Amino acid sequence: MNAVEIEEAITDLAEQPFDADEFPYDFLLAFGNKETTIKRLRTGATNKSDQGGVLQTNNIHLKTCANGEVGQTLTDLKASPTTTKAKAKFILATDGFDLEAEDITTGETIACAYIDFPDHFGFFLPLAGISTVKQIRESAFDIRATSRLNRLYIKLIEDNSEWGTSARRPDMNHFMARLIFCFFAEDTDIFVSDNLFTATIDQMSNRDGSNTHEIISEIFRAMNTAIPDRAGAKLPRWADAFPYVNGGLFSGSTEAPHFSKIAQRYLSHIGSLDWTQINPDIFGSMIQAVADDEERGALGMHYTSVPNILKVLNPLFLDDLREALEAAGDNARKLANLRARMAKIRVFDPACGSGNFLVIAYKEIRALEFELNKRSGEPGRRSDIPLTNYRGIELRDFSAEIARLALIIAEYQCDVTYLGQKEALAEFLPLDARNWITCGNALRLDWLSICPPTGTGVKFQSDDLFMSPLEQAQIDFENEGGETYICGNPPYLGSREQSTEQKEDLGRIFDGRAKSWKSLDYVAGWFMKAADYGLHTPTVTAFVSTNSICQGQQVPILWPLIFETGHEIAFAHTSFKWANLASHNAGVTVAIVGISNHAGQGRKLYALSGDGEIVLKESDNINAYLVAAPDFIVTKRSTPLSQLTHMNYGNYPGDGNHLTLSGAERIQLLDRNPELESLIRPVYGAQEFIKGLSRYCLWIDDEDLETAQANAEMARRIEAVKETRLASRDKSLNKLALSSHQYRDRNTAKHHLILVPTVSSESRDYIPTDLKSSNAVTTNQAFALYDAPLWNMALIASRIHLVWIATICGKMKTDFRYSNTMGWNCLTSALMGPNRYI
């Protein structure tokens, strides 16, 4: 279960009548425990509580009690020897009126009314194996809001099936964006009175919700009607109380989907939340998943955390601005120049999603501006930072709409923080109808049109975020001549995961430039587009990327093209896990690469130390492998540079595992047919070698085929291989059906073989290698040196070889991925000079 699902389950539990006997088990179920686990606790098989409660080992000791005894019960649970013996992380006591709990590890406690304990669901998330608890507590409101919006969205689609079709999905998404704005506006004084939107719907709607859509439609119509036009609009008196908002958000159709009684109840629950707590930088990523079928299962748990975003933005430009502010001190002229510089900065995210990077960039620069204004003696000065300088491109229309809404909310919140509520309200409505977030394919759009280096004269075709598609003049920058920073977290997608359309996207950029561009990750298109953009104006770009674009075969394809544009790597962050809010903190391994066509001196290279701390190394140069060293590019070789033994890729089986035997299957077969032992050999891939697994394979020469087929088990396996190969879409594998008794490859040793696994753990100080007998067979999950001198093993296991493989070859997440063509065959390249193609 993810955090949103847990919040939903906990909320459901709190809303049900309190059942003292069932609460402990329902509570544990809400955090993802299986029914079988609960059953064992119920029977006492695993419940070792000595307090009459429920004790789950390594997790929690909880107990329900009589009214008024919560405090004493919690004390008793903490003092219980079984709590300590079972290594319980939490204790919890409740009487159905109050609830108290303690995190035994940290000593942190909560005490609240029973009905309010869902507000503290983040406190208990370690019970579900979710480790990013701090981030979730900071975004607890966003998760609760997402949970409720998700319920409403699903219910509305269920009750209005046509709104779930591809034709009406944009209408549904636009409706949800309007709701989000209304919930925020009614809690932040943007509307004339507190709770205006939710209260109006509750008061004017029928009890069964049958006219709720009409009420909402009239409210939306009011917010799209200017005050001078209202007399002729014939708005209901209760709708006339809403301000004029427009900005395109409420223009066009004001139709709303029909509401059932349950859907209306969900709407009221959403409105009851305190929307002043919204974090637009986090909430946007979560809510976009509500409207995305592919992402709803994760419900926004893959959002980009603020600390990770700052790993991009700080070295990109924020650190420099902070240093400039510090250097300015209280000097009025320097502060004025810095203010003017910040007002001209443009931040462009060409894969902006729901706007996370843009929102954080805007909020951070507003904070710097406020500090500057205080030093200048003008703490109440209006902001000089135009919101329209924070531009983006997003493929999905709803995400683009949410991005603009998130920026609008961020601007309002900053105005409230730095200017005050009254001043913020005075500037907020009506909304600006101009479009500065473009909905479209970033790899096919002209970035110079969307974020031009000059302020005038460019037009482009786009979808206006809050209106229908139209051709419009580009918004003039109010800061012509300012700095441009490109940033973001584009889609990664390795070459095998790309769709035909995505391959075409890359083809438009790389065809004619590079022969092997089809091997590139999708994110490479963003780097190349950014480098091309920089040909027209000084630019610094930083993207979160798969670490594979700085490893292996992608380096000689991509990086020479980028360097040819005059760009260099200005800063980088080597591989780390891009953590999210999913259970057990699953995350993709990424790198951050910043490129610039005016990088200057002092390149910064960030890396994680063994204890997880960020280590900064400054260098005169960072090369394409993200090493503080001179530039060089390693190209793959089919033969070794030096007089080393040729290293072969292991034998590809192509057998559907039908020629493979476990140790038990081998024994069973030979017990009945000992004469077949010569047809069975030990087989080794990476897992068999590293984990010591015993596996075998049928190794049948053509002259032994008749003998093998005389055995029913071997004949069955050979026939199964034939069927597998014939059913494959791979034509070359189809042809191998004629030799279904054999692996596709048949390489073996005369005397011995030296084995190297294709992937091995990053925690090792050496590349593992082993000596096997001539009878051993390698799979394509290992490399083999056949009959090579034994001193080759020392070379493979040497520290310098590990450094070479870790630097040059690709990785599986952060584990070492060996390569014969770029690792072994280029081994002596480390002795060659800089600026060489090897």
PDB file of N, CA and C in Angstrom, residues 514-586:
ATOM      1  N   ALA A 514      24.184  11.316 -35.916  1.00  0.00           N
ATOM      2  CA  ALA A 514      24.837  10.157 -35.301  1.00  0.00           C
ATOM      3  C   ALA A 514      24.276   8.880 -35.909  1.00  0.00           C
ATOM      4  N   LYS A 515      25.142   7.895 -36.133  1.00  0.00           N
ATOM      5  CA  LYS A 515      24.711   6.648 -36.763  1.00  0.00           C
ATOM      6  C   LYS A 515      23.914   5.766 -35.805  1.00  0.00           C
ATOM      7  N   SER A 516      24.315   5.742 -34.552  1.00  0.00           N
ATOM      8  CA  SER A 516      23.719   4.789 -33.606  1.00  0.00           C
ATOM      9  C   SER A 516      22.773   5.458 -32.625  1.00  0.00           C
ATOM     10  N   TRP A 517      22.081   6.501 -33.058  1.00  0.00           N
ATOM     11  CA  TRP A 517      21.249   7.265 -32.129  1.00  0.00           C
ATOM     12  C   TRP A 517      20.090   6.449 -31.565  1.00  0.00           C
ATOM     13  N   LYS A 518      19.692   5.375 -32.222  1.00  0.00           N
ATOM     14  CA  LYS A 518      18.571   4.568 -31.723  1.00  0.00           C
ATOM     15  C   LYS A 518      18.902   3.877 -30.400  1.00  0.00           C
ATOM     16  N   SER A 519      20.178   3.850 -30.033  1.00  0.00           N
ATOM     17  CA  SER A 519      20.575   3.257 -28.752  1.00  0.00           C
ATOM     18  C   SER A 519      20.453   4.235 -27.593  1.00  0.00           C
ATOM     19  N   LEU A 520      20.146   5.502 -27.886  1.00  0.00           N
ATOM     20  CA  LEU A 520      20.098   6.516 -26.841  1.00  0.00           C
ATOM     21  C   LEU A 520      18.832   6.419 -25.996  1.00  0.00           C
ATOM     22  N   ASP A 521      18.958   6.792 -24.716  1.00  0.00           N
ATOM     23  CA  ASP A 521      17.778   6.961 -23.869  1.00  0.00           C
ATOM     24  C   ASP A 521      16.978   8.165 -24.369  1.00  0.00           C
ATOM     25  N   TYR A 522      15.699   8.157 -24.084  1.00  0.00           N
ATOM     26  CA  TYR A 522      14.806   9.229 -24.549  1.00  0.00           C
ATOM     27  C   TYR A 522      15.236  10.593 -24.014  1.00  0.00           C
ATOM     28  N   VAL A 523      15.764  10.614 -22.789  1.00  0.00           N
ATOM     29  CA  VAL A 523      16.164  11.872 -22.163  1.00  0.00           C
ATOM     30  C   VAL A 523      17.273  12.563 -22.960  1.00  0.00           C
ATOM     31  N   ALA A 524      18.020  11.814 -23.774  1.00  0.00           N
ATOM     32  CA  ALA A 524      19.093  12.416 -24.565  1.00  0.00           C
ATOM     33  C   ALA A 524      18.559  13.494 -25.498  1.00  0.00           C
ATOM     34  N   GLY A 525      17.304  13.344 -25.935  1.00  0.00           N
ATOM     35  CA  GLY A 525      16.701  14.352 -26.805  1.00  0.00           C
ATOM     36  C   GLY A 525      16.621  15.706 -26.133  1.00  0.00           C
ATOM     37  N   TRP A 526      16.357  15.744 -24.837  1.00  0.00           N
ATOM     38  CA  TRP A 526      16.275  17.016 -24.111  1.00  0.00           C
ATOM     39  C   TRP A 526      17.658  17.667 -23.998  1.00  0.00           C
ATOM     40  N   PHE A 527      18.673  16.860 -23.757  1.00  0.00           N
ATOM     41  CA  PHE A 527      20.020  17.425 -23.679  1.00  0.00           C
ATOM     42  C   PHE A 527      20.436  18.030 -25.021  1.00  0.00           C
ATOM     43  N   MET A 528      20.136  17.333 -26.117  1.00  0.00           N
ATOM     44  CA  MET A 528      20.537  17.833 -27.424  1.00  0.00           C
ATOM     45  C   MET A 528      19.762  19.085 -27.789  1.00  0.00           C
ATOM     46  N   LYS A 529      18.459  19.107 -27.476  1.00  0.00           N
ATOM     47  CA  LYS A 529      17.652  20.305 -27.748  1.00  0.00           C
ATOM     48  C   LYS A 529      18.162  21.500 -26.927  1.00  0.00           C
ATOM     49  N   ALA A 530      18.568  21.237 -25.701  1.00  0.00           N
ATOM     50  CA  ALA A 530      19.085  22.317 -24.854  1.00  0.00           C
ATOM     51  C   ALA A 530      20.395  22.853 -25.412  1.00  0.00           C
ATOM     52  N   ALA A 531      21.256  21.946 -25.903  1.00  0.00           N
ATOM     53  CA  ALA A 531      22.519  22.384 -26.485  1.00  0.00           C
ATOM     54  C   ALA A 531      22.270  23.204 -27.749  1.00  0.00           C
ATOM     55  N   ASP A 532      21.310  22.780 -28.559  1.00  0.00           N
ATOM     56  CA  ASP A 532      20.962  23.541 -29.766  1.00  0.00           C
ATOM     57  C   ASP A 532      20.405  24.914 -29.398  1.00  0.00           C
ATOM     58  N   TYR A 533      19.577  24.957 -28.360  1.00  0.00           N
ATOM     59  CA  TYR A 533      19.026  26.229 -27.890  1.00  0.00           C
ATOM     60  C   TYR A 533      20.157  27.175 -27.488  1.00  0.00           C
ATOM     61  N   GLY A 534      21.176  26.619 -26.842  1.00  0.00           N
ATOM     62  CA  GLY A 534      22.287  27.433 -26.368  1.00  0.00           C
ATOM     63  C   GLY A 534      23.134  28.023 -27.478  1.00  0.00           C
ATOM     64  N   LEU A 535      22.960  27.567 -28.707  1.00  0.00           N
ATOM     65  CA  LEU A 535      23.682  28.153 -29.831  1.00  0.00           C
ATOM     66  C   LEU A 535      23.225  29.585 -30.097  1.00  0.00           C
ATOM     67  N   HIS A 536      22.050  29.950 -29.573  1.00  0.00           N
ATOM     68  CA  HIS A 536      21.464  31.253 -29.862  1.00  0.00           C
ATOM     69  C   HIS A 536      21.559  32.232 -28.695  1.00  0.00           C
ATOM     70  N   THR A 537      21.896  31.734 -27.508  1.00  0.00           N
ATOM     71  CA  THR A 537      21.962  32.618 -26.345  1.00  0.00           C
ATOM     72  C   THR A 537      22.737  31.917 -25.230  1.00  0.00           C
ATOM     73  N   PRO A 538      23.465  32.653 -24.402  1.00  0.00           N
ATOM     74  CA  PRO A 538      24.141  32.015 -23.261  1.00  0.00           C
ATOM     75  C   PRO A 538      23.130  31.308 -22.364  1.00  0.00           C
ATOM     76  N   THR A 539      23.366  30.043 -22.095  1.00  0.00           N
ATOM     77  CA  THR A 539      22.387  29.230 -21.373  1.00  0.00           C
ATOM     78  C   THR A 539      23.105  28.242 -20.462  1.00  0.00           C
ATOM     79  N   VAL A 540      22.485  27.958 -19.328  1.00  0.00           N
ATOM     80  CA  VAL A 540      22.923  26.860 -18.475  1.00  0.00           C
ATOM     81  C   VAL A 540      21.741  25.920 -18.317  1.00  0.00           C
ATOM     82  N   THR A 541      21.974  24.636 -18.505  1.00  0.00           N
ATOM     83  CA  THR A 541      20.919  23.624 -18.451  1.00  0.00           C
ATOM     84  C   THR A 541      21.299  22.543 -17.461  1.00  0.00           C
ATOM     85  N   ALA A 542      20.340  22.063 -16.702  1.00  0.00           N
ATOM     86  CA  ALA A 542      20.574  20.924 -15.804  1.00  0.00           C
ATOM     87  C   ALA A 542      19.352  20.031 -15.802  1.00  0.00           C
ATOM     88  N   PHE A 543      19.554  18.772 -16.135  1.00  0.00           N
ATOM     89  CA  PHE A 543      18.462  17.809 -16.140  1.00  0.00           C
ATOM     90  C   PHE A 543      18.786  16.645 -15.207  1.00  0.00           C
ATOM     91  N   VAL A 544      17.742  16.125 -14.581  1.00  0.00           N
ATOM     92  CA  VAL A 544      17.831  14.832 -13.927  1.00  0.00           C
ATOM     93  C   VAL A 544      17.765  13.789 -15.040  1.00  0.00           C
ATOM     94  N   SER A 545      18.643  12.815 -14.994  1.00  0.00           N
ATOM     95  CA  SER A 545      18.735  11.877 -16.105  1.00  0.00           C
ATOM     96  C   SER A 545      19.071  10.489 -15.606  1.00  0.00           C
ATOM     97  N   THR A 546      18.796   9.510 -16.433  1.00  0.00           N
ATOM     98  CA  THR A 546      19.349   8.186 -16.177  1.00  0.00           C
ATOM     99  C   THR A 546      20.863   8.302 -16.199  1.00  0.00           C
ATOM    100  N   ASN A 547      21.522   7.575 -15.306  1.00  0.00           N
ATOM    101  CA  ASN A 547      22.983   7.642 -15.301  1.00  0.00           C
ATOM    102  C   ASN A 547      23.587   6.990 -16.535  1.00  0.00           C
ATOM    103  N   SER A 548      22.779   6.262 -17.305  1.00  0.00           N
ATOM    104  CA  SER A 548      23.304   5.532 -18.466  1.00  0.00           C
ATOM    105  C   SER A 548      23.760   6.440 -19.595  1.00  0.00           C
ATOM    106  N   ILE A 549      23.296   7.702 -19.647  1.00  0.00           N
ATOM    107  CA  ILE A 549      23.769   8.575 -20.726  1.00  0.00           C
ATOM    108  C   ILE A 549      25.212   9.006 -20.501  1.00  0.00           C
ATOM    109  N   CYS A 550      25.737   8.750 -19.315  1.00  0.00           N
ATOM    110  CA  CYS A 550      27.124   9.067 -19.015  1.00  0.00           C
ATOM    111  C   CYS A 550      27.943   7.793 -18.823  1.00  0.00           C
ATOM    112  N   GLN A 551      27.494   6.704 -19.437  1.00  0.00           N
ATOM    113  CA  GLN A 551      28.164   5.421 -19.295  1.00  0.00           C
ATOM    114  C   GLN A 551      28.064   4.660 -20.614  1.00  0.00           C
ATOM    115  N   GLY A 552      28.990   3.741 -20.801  1.00  0.00           N
ATOM    116  CA  GLY A 552      28.890   2.773 -21.873  1.00  0.00           C
ATOM    117  C   GLY A 552      28.770   3.368 -23.261  1.00  0.00           C
ATOM    118  N   GLN A 553      27.951   2.714 -24.085  1.00  0.00           N
ATOM    119  CA  GLN A 553      27.888   3.028 -25.505  1.00  0.00           C
ATOM    120  C   GLN A 553      27.198   4.357 -25.802  1.00  0.00           C
ATOM    121  N   GLN A 554      26.439   4.919 -24.844  1.00  0.00           N
ATOM    122  CA  GLN A 554      25.755   6.174 -25.126  1.00  0.00           C
ATOM    123  C   GLN A 554      26.699   7.375 -25.115  1.00  0.00           C
ATOM    124  N   VAL A 555      27.794   7.277 -24.388  1.00  0.00           N
ATOM    125  CA  VAL A 555      28.725   8.410 -24.301  1.00  0.00           C
ATOM    126  C   VAL A 555      29.291   8.793 -25.662  1.00  0.00           C
ATOM    127  N   PRO A 556      29.853   7.858 -26.447  1.00  0.00           N
ATOM    128  CA  PRO A 556      30.409   8.267 -27.744  1.00  0.00           C
ATOM    129  C   PRO A 556      29.355   8.678 -28.764  1.00  0.00           C
ATOM    130  N   ILE A 557      28.090   8.378 -28.516  1.00  0.00           N
ATOM    131  CA  ILE A 557      27.032   8.793 -29.438  1.00  0.00           C
ATOM    132  C   ILE A 557      26.574  10.213 -29.123  1.00  0.00           C
ATOM    133  N   LEU A 558      26.315  10.496 -27.844  1.00  0.00           N
ATOM    134  CA  LEU A 558      25.688  11.756 -27.453  1.00  0.00           C
ATOM    135  C   LEU A 558      26.677  12.890 -27.196  1.00  0.00           C
ATOM    136  N   TRP A 559      27.691  12.627 -26.388  1.00  0.00           N
ATOM    137  CA  TRP A 559      28.465  13.741 -25.840  1.00  0.00           C
ATOM    138  C   TRP A 559      29.348  14.467 -26.854  1.00  0.00           C
ATOM    139  N   PRO A 560      29.916  13.807 -27.848  1.00  0.00           N
ATOM    140  CA  PRO A 560      30.624  14.591 -28.861  1.00  0.00           C
ATOM    141  C   PRO A 560      29.720  15.606 -29.558  1.00  0.00           C
ATOM    142  N   LEU A 561      28.456  15.257 -29.770  1.00  0.00           N
ATOM    143  CA  LEU A 561      27.517  16.186 -30.402  1.00  0.00           C
ATOM    144  C   LEU A 561      27.266  17.403 -29.518  1.00  0.00           C
ATOM    145  N   ILE A 562      27.131  17.172 -28.204  1.00  0.00           N
ATOM    146  CA  ILE A 562      26.902  18.282 -27.280  1.00  0.00           C
ATOM    147  C   ILE A 562      28.139  19.166 -27.182  1.00  0.00           C
ATOM    148  N   PHE A 563      29.311  18.543 -27.092  1.00  0.00           N
ATOM    149  CA  PHE A 563      30.544  19.319 -26.990  1.00  0.00           C
ATOM    150  C   PHE A 563      30.792  20.150 -28.242  1.00  0.00           C
ATOM    151  N   GLU A 564      30.358  19.646 -29.392  1.00  0.00           N
ATOM    152  CA  GLU A 564      30.541  20.380 -30.643  1.00  0.00           C
ATOM    153  C   GLU A 564      29.766  21.695 -30.661  1.00  0.00           C
ATOM    154  N   THR A 565      28.717  21.819 -29.862  1.00  0.00           N
ATOM    155  CA  THR A 565      27.939  23.057 -29.807  1.00  0.00           C
ATOM    156  C   THR A 565      28.598  24.106 -28.914  1.00  0.00           C
ATOM    157  N   GLY A 566      29.721  23.758 -28.326  1.00  0.00           N
ATOM    158  CA  GLY A 566      30.397  24.690 -27.431  1.00  0.00           C
ATOM    159  C   GLY A 566      30.019  24.523 -25.974  1.00  0.00           C
ATOM    160  N   HIS A 567      29.191  23.545 -25.674  1.00  0.00           N
ATOM    161  CA  HIS A 567      28.793  23.302 -24.289  1.00  0.00           C
ATOM    162  C   HIS A 567      29.810  22.409 -23.588  1.00  0.00           C
ATOM    163  N   GLU A 568      29.935  22.614 -22.307  1.00  0.00           N
ATOM    164  CA  GLU A 568      30.745  21.770 -21.448  1.00  0.00           C
ATOM    165  C   GLU A 568      29.921  21.418 -20.214  1.00  0.00           C
ATOM    166  N   ILE A 569      30.379  20.414 -19.485  1.00  0.00           N
ATOM    167  CA  ILE A 569      29.683  20.038 -18.253  1.00  0.00           C
ATOM    168  C   ILE A 569      30.118  20.994 -17.151  1.00  0.00           C
ATOM    169  N   ALA A 570      29.186  21.810 -16.684  1.00  0.00           N
ATOM    170  CA  ALA A 570      29.483  22.838 -15.680  1.00  0.00           C
ATOM    171  C   ALA A 570      29.429  22.269 -14.273  1.00  0.00           C
ATOM    172  N   PHE A 571      28.500  21.354 -14.032  1.00  0.00           N
ATOM    173  CA  PHE A 571      28.410  20.682 -12.740  1.00  0.00           C
ATOM    174  C   PHE A 571      27.654  19.384 -12.935  1.00  0.00           C
ATOM    175  N   ALA A 572      27.777  18.506 -11.977  1.00  0.00           N
ATOM    176  CA  ALA A 572      27.080  17.218 -12.072  1.00  0.00           C
ATOM    177  C   ALA A 572      26.947  16.613 -10.687  1.00  0.00           C
ATOM    178  N   HIS A 573      25.982  15.740 -10.572  1.00  0.00           N
ATOM    179  CA  HIS A 573      25.800  14.930  -9.360  1.00  0.00           C
ATOM    180  C   HIS A 573      25.815  13.481  -9.818  1.00  0.00           C
ATOM    181  N   THR A 574      26.791  12.719  -9.345  1.00  0.00           N
ATOM    182  CA  THR A 574      26.901  11.328  -9.769  1.00  0.00           C
ATOM    183  C   THR A 574      25.739  10.504  -9.233  1.00  0.00           C
ATOM    184  N   SER A 575      25.691   9.253  -9.621  1.00  0.00           N
ATOM    185  CA  SER A 575      24.517   8.399  -9.414  1.00  0.00           C
ATOM    186  C   SER A 575      24.002   8.387  -7.975  1.00  0.00           C
ATOM    187  N   PHE A 576      22.697   8.522  -7.845  1.00  0.00           N
ATOM    188  CA  PHE A 576      22.024   8.384  -6.553  1.00  0.00           C
ATOM    189  C   PHE A 576      20.586   7.967  -6.816  1.00  0.00           C
ATOM    190  N   LYS A 577      19.915   7.513  -5.774  1.00  0.00           N
ATOM    191  CA  LYS A 577      18.538   7.046  -5.930  1.00  0.00           C
ATOM    192  C   LYS A 577      17.567   8.208  -5.785  1.00  0.00           C
ATOM    193  N   TRP A 578      16.729   8.364  -6.780  1.00  0.00           N
ATOM    194  CA  TRP A 578      15.728   9.427  -6.816  1.00  0.00           C
ATOM    195  C   TRP A 578      14.543   8.929  -5.998  1.00  0.00           C
ATOM    196  N   ALA A 579      14.571   9.160  -4.696  1.00  0.00           N
ATOM    197  CA  ALA A 579      13.612   8.560  -3.771  1.00  0.00           C
ATOM    198  C   ALA A 579      12.216   9.120  -3.963  1.00  0.00           C
ATOM    199  N   ASN A 580      11.221   8.316  -3.602  1.00  0.00           N
ATOM    200  CA  ASN A 580       9.831   8.749  -3.666  1.00  0.00           C
ATOM    201  C   ASN A 580       9.104   8.292  -2.413  1.00  0.00           C
ATOM    202  N   LEU A 581       7.788   8.394  -2.424  1.00  0.00           N
ATOM    203  CA  LEU A 581       7.011   8.071  -1.228  1.00  0.00           C
ATOM    204  C   LEU A 581       6.466   6.648  -1.234  1.00  0.00           C
ATOM    205  N   ALA A 582       6.913   5.824  -2.156  1.00  0.00           N
ATOM    206  CA  ALA A 582       6.397   4.463  -2.226  1.00  0.00           C
ATOM    207  C   ALA A 582       6.936   3.640  -1.057  1.00  0.00           C
ATOM    208  N   SER A 583       6.276   2.511  -0.807  1.00  0.00           N
ATOM    209  CA  SER A 583       6.719   1.617   0.250  1.00  0.00           C
ATOM    210  C   SER A 583       8.167   1.219   0.020  1.00  0.00           C
ATOM    211  N   HIS A 584       8.940   1.161   1.078  1.00  0.00           N
ATOM    212  CA  HIS A 584      10.343   0.767   1.057  1.00  0.00           C
ATOM    213  C   HIS A 584      11.186   1.720   0.216  1.00  0.00           C
ATOM    214  N   ASN A 585      10.651   2.899  -0.076  1.00  0.00           N
ATOM    215  CA  ASN A 585      11.421   3.961  -0.704  1.00  0.00           C
ATOM    216  C   ASN A 585      12.057   3.528  -2.017  1.00  0.00           C
ATOM    217  N   ALA A 586      11.287   2.829  -2.838  1.00  0.00           N
ATOM    218  CA  ALA A 586      11.803   2.438  -4.141  1.00  0.00           C
ATOM    219  C   ALA A 586      12.065   3.676  -4.966  1.00  0.00           C
TER     220      ALA A 586
END
